[in-house]
Tab-separated table of C-alpha atoms in Angstrom:
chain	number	residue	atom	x	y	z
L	246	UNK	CA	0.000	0.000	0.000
L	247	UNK	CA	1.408	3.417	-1.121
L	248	UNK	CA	1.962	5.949	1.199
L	249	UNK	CA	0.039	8.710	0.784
L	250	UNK	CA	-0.260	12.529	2.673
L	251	UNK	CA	-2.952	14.541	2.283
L	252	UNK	CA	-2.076	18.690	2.972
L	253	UNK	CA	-4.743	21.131	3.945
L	254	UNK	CA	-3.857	24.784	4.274
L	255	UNK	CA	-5.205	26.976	7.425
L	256	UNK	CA	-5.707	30.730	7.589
L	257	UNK	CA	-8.368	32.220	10.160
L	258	UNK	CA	-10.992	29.016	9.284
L	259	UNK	CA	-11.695	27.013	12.161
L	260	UNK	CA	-15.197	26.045	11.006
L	261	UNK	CA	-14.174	25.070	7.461
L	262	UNK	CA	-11.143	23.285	8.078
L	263	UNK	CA	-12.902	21.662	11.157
L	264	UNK	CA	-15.615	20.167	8.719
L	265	UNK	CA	-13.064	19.268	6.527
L	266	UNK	CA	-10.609	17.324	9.077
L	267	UNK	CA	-14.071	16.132	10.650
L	268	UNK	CA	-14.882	14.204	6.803
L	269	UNK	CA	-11.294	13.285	6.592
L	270	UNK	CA	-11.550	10.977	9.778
L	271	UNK	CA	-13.761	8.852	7.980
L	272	UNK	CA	-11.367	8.427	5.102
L	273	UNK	CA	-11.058	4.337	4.546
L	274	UNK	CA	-7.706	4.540	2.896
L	275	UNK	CA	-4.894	2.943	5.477
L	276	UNK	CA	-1.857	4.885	4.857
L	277	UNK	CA	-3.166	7.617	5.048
L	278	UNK	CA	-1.427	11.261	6.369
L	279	UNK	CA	-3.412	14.345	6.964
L	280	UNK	CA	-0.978	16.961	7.732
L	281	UNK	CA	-2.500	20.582	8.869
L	282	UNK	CA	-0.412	23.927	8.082
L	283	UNK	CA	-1.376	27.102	9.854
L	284	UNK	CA	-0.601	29.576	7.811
L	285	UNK	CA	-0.025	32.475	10.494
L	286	UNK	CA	-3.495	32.679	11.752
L	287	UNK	CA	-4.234	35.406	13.763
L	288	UNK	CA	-7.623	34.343	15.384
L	289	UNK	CA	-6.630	31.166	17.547
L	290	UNK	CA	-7.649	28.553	15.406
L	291	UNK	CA	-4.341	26.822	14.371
L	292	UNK	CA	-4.363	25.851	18.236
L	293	UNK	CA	-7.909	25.450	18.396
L	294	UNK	CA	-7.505	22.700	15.506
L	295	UNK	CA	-4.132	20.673	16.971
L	296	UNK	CA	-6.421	20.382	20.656
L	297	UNK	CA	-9.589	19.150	18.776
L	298	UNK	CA	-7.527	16.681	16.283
L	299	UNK	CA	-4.556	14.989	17.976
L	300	UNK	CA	-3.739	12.568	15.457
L	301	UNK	CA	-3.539	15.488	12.159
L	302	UNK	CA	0.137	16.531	11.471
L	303	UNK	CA	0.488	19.853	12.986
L	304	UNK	CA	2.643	22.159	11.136
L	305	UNK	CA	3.090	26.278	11.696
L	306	UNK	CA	3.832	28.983	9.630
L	307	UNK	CA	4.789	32.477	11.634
L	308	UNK	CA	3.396	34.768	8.491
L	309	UNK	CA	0.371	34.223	5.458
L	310	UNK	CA	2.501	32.553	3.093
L	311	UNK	CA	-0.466	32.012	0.684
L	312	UNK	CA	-1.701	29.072	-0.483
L	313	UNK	CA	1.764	28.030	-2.505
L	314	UNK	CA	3.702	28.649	0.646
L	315	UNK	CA	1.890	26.618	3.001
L	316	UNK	CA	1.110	23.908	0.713
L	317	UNK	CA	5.110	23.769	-0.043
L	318	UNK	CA	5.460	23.280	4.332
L	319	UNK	CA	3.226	20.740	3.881
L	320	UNK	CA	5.362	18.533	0.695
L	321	UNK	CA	8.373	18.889	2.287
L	322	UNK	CA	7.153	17.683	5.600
L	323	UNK	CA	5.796	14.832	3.775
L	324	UNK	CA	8.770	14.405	1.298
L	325	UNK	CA	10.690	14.243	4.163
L	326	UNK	CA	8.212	11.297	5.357
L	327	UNK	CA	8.850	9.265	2.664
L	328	UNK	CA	5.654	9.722	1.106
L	329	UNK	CA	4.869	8.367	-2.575
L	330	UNK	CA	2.031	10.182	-3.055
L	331	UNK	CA	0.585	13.868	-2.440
L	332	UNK	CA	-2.755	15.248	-1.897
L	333	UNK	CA	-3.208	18.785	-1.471
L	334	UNK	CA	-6.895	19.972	-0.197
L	335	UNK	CA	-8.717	22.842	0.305
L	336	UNK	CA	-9.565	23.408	3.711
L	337	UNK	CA	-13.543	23.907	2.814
L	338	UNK	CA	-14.108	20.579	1.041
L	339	UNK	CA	-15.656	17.469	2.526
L	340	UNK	CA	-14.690	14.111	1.014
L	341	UNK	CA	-16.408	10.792	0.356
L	342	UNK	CA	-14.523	7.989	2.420
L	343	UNK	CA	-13.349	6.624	-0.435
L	344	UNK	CA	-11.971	9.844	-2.638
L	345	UNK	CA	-8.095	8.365	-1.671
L	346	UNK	CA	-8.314	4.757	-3.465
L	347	UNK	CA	-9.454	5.910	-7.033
L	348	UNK	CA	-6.579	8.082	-6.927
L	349	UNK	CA	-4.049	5.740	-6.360
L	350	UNK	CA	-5.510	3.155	-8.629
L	351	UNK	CA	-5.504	5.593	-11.352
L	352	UNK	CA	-1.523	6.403	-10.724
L	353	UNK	CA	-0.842	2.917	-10.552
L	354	UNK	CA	-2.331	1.876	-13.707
L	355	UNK	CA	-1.493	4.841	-15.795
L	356	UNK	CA	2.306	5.660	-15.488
L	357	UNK	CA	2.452	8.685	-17.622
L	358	UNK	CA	0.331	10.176	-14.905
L	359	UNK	CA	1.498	12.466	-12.918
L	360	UNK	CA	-1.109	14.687	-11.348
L	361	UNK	CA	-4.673	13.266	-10.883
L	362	UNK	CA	-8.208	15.660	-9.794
L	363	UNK	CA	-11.776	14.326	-9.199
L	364	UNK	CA	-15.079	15.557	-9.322
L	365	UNK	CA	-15.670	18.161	-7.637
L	366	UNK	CA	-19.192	19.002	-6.425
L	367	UNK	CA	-20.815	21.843	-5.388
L	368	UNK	CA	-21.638	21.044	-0.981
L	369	UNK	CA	-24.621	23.309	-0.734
L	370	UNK	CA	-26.084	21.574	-4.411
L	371	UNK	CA	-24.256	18.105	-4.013
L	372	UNK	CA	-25.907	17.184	-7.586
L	373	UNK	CA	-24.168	19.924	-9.589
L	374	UNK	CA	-20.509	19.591	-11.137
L	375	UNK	CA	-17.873	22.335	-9.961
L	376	UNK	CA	-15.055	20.562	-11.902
L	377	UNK	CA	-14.929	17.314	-13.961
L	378	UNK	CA	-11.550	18.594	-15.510
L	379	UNK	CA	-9.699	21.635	-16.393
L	380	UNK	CA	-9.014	23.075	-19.684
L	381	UNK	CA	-6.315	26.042	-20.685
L	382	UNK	CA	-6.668	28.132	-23.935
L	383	UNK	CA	-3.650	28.479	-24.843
L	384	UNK	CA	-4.269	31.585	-26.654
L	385	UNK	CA	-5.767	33.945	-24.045
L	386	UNK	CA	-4.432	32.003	-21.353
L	387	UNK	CA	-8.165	31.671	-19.411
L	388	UNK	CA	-8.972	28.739	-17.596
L	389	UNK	CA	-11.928	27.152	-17.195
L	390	UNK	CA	-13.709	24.060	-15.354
L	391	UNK	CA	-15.254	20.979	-17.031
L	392	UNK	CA	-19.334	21.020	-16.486
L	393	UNK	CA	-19.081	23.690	-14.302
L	394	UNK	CA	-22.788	24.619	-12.946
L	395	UNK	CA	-24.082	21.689	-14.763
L	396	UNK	CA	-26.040	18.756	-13.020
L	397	UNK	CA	-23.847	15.504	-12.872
L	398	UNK	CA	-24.891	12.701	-14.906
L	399	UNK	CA	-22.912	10.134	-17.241
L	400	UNK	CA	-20.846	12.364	-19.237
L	401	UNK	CA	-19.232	13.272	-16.280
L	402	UNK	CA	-18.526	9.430	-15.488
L	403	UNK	CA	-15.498	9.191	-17.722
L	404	UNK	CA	-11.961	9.539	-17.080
L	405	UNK	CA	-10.102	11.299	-19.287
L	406	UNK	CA	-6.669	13.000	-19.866
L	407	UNK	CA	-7.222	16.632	-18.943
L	408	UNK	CA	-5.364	20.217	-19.326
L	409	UNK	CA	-4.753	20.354	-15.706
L	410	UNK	CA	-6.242	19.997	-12.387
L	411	UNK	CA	-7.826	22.015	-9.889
L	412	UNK	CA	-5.762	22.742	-6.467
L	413	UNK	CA	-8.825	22.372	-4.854
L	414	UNK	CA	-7.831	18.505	-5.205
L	415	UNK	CA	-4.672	17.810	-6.330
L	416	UNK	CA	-2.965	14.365	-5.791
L	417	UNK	CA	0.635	14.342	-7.120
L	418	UNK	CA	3.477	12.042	-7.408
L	419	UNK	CA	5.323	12.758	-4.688
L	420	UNK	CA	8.709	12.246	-6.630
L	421	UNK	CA	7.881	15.096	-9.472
L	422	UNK	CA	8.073	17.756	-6.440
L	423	UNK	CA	12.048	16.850	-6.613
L	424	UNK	CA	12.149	16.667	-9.843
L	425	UNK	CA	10.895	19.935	-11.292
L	426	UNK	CA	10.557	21.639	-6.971
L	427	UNK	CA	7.980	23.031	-5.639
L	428	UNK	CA	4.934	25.757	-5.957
L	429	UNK	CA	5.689	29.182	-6.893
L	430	UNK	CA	5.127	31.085	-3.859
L	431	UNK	CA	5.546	34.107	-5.893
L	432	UNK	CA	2.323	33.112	-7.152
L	433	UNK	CA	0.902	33.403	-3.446
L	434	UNK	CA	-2.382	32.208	-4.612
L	435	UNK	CA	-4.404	31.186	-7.532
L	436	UNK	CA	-2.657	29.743	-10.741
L	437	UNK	CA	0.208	28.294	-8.865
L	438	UNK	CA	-1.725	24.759	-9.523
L	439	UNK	CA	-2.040	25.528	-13.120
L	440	UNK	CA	1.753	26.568	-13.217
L	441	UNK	CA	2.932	23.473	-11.520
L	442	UNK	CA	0.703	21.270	-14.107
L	443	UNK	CA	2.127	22.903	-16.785
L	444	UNK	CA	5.687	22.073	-15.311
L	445	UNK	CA	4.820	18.358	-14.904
L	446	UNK	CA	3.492	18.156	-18.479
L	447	UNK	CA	6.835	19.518	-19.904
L	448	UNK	CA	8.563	16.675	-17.556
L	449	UNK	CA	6.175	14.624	-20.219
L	450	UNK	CA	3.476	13.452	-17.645
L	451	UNK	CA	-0.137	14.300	-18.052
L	452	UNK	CA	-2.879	15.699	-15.920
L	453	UNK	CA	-6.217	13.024	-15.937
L	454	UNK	CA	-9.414	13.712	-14.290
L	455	UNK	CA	-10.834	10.893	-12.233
L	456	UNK	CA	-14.227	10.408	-11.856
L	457	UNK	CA	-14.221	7.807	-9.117
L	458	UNK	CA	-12.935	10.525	-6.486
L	459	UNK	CA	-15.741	12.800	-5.317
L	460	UNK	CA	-15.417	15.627	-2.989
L	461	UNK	CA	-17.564	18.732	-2.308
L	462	UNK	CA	-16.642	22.094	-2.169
L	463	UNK	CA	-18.028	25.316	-0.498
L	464	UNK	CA	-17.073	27.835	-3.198
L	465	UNK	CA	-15.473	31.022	-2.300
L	466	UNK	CA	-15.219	30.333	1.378
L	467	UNK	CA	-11.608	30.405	1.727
């Protein structure tokens, strides 16, 4: 069984990241790591968090470091573990029990893989797609979600080889962060997932969205 850590980012959210570590307990995957970064809150609640979930991986920032930076705490603490895979969260998702093993099955039997999303749904309107893949024009340089707004249903059922994937979930071989490094932090927040899968697919991996992993997500919380 492949290692795997999962890295949530925390800045001034107890409630959401609470909900989120809360769905995470009930994750059936066995080696699974679900390592917590404060990122410099201000408010009490990266302390809050360690005293309500004793067995998360507690890691502190001193200062915001934006999502790139505390995500990049979180790889190396889990580089450093030994880990062979990579999950980064966002700290207002919940997760099925099961989002972890479709993941991993898909790395394993696809080895020009290297970074893997899954649906995404919205948690207020659990029957409507957020993302079901991620597409780039290459011209203008927009981004844009995969049945965004749209009710799931069977077309959303198929994996597929996509642009790139969402940072919202974002489950990575662990040994591409030391082969091409880390986030940009320069980037603080926004794009630097779309940056990084950009990176990976000049390393000649691929981004794939997979279906089988289903997670919710309350939009424009963090």
């Amino acid at each position: 069984m492949s290692p795997v850590w999962v890295v949530i980012v925390n800045f001034n959210s107890y409630g959401d990241t609470a909900d989120c570590l809360k769905s995470l307990e009930e994750a059936t995957y066995p080696e699974l790591t679900v390592a917590l970064v404060d990122n410099g809150s201000s408010d009490g609640s990266g302390l809050k968090l360690k005293e309500q979930f004793p067995n998360v991986r507690h890691l502190c920032s001193q200062e915001n470091k934006g999502f790139a930076g505390g995500a990049n705490q979180g790889i190396k603490a889990a580089l450093d573990a030994g880990a062979q895979y990579i999950c980064l969260l966002n700290n207002d998702t919940l997760v099925e029990a099961d989002f972890i093993e479709p993941l991993v099955a898909r790395a394993v039997a696809t080895p020009d893989v290297g970074i893997v999303g899954g649906k995404i749904l919205y948690a207020d309107t659990p029957d409507i797609i957020w993302f079901a893949g991620g597409r780039i024009d290459r011209h203008s340089g927009f981004t844009s979600h995969r049945g965004q707004d749209v009710p799931d249903g069977p077309s959303f059922n198929k994996p597929s080889y996509i642009d790139y994937v969402t940072g919202c979930l974002f489950f990575v071989r662990a040994s591409l962060f030391s082969r091409i490094g880390l986030l940009r932090e320069d980037l603080f927040m926004y794009a630097e997932e779309v940056d990084f899968c950009l990176r990976v697919r000049r390393q000649g991996f691929h981004c794939y969205f997979e279906p089988g992993s289903v997670i919710m997500h309350k939009v424009s919380r963090s």
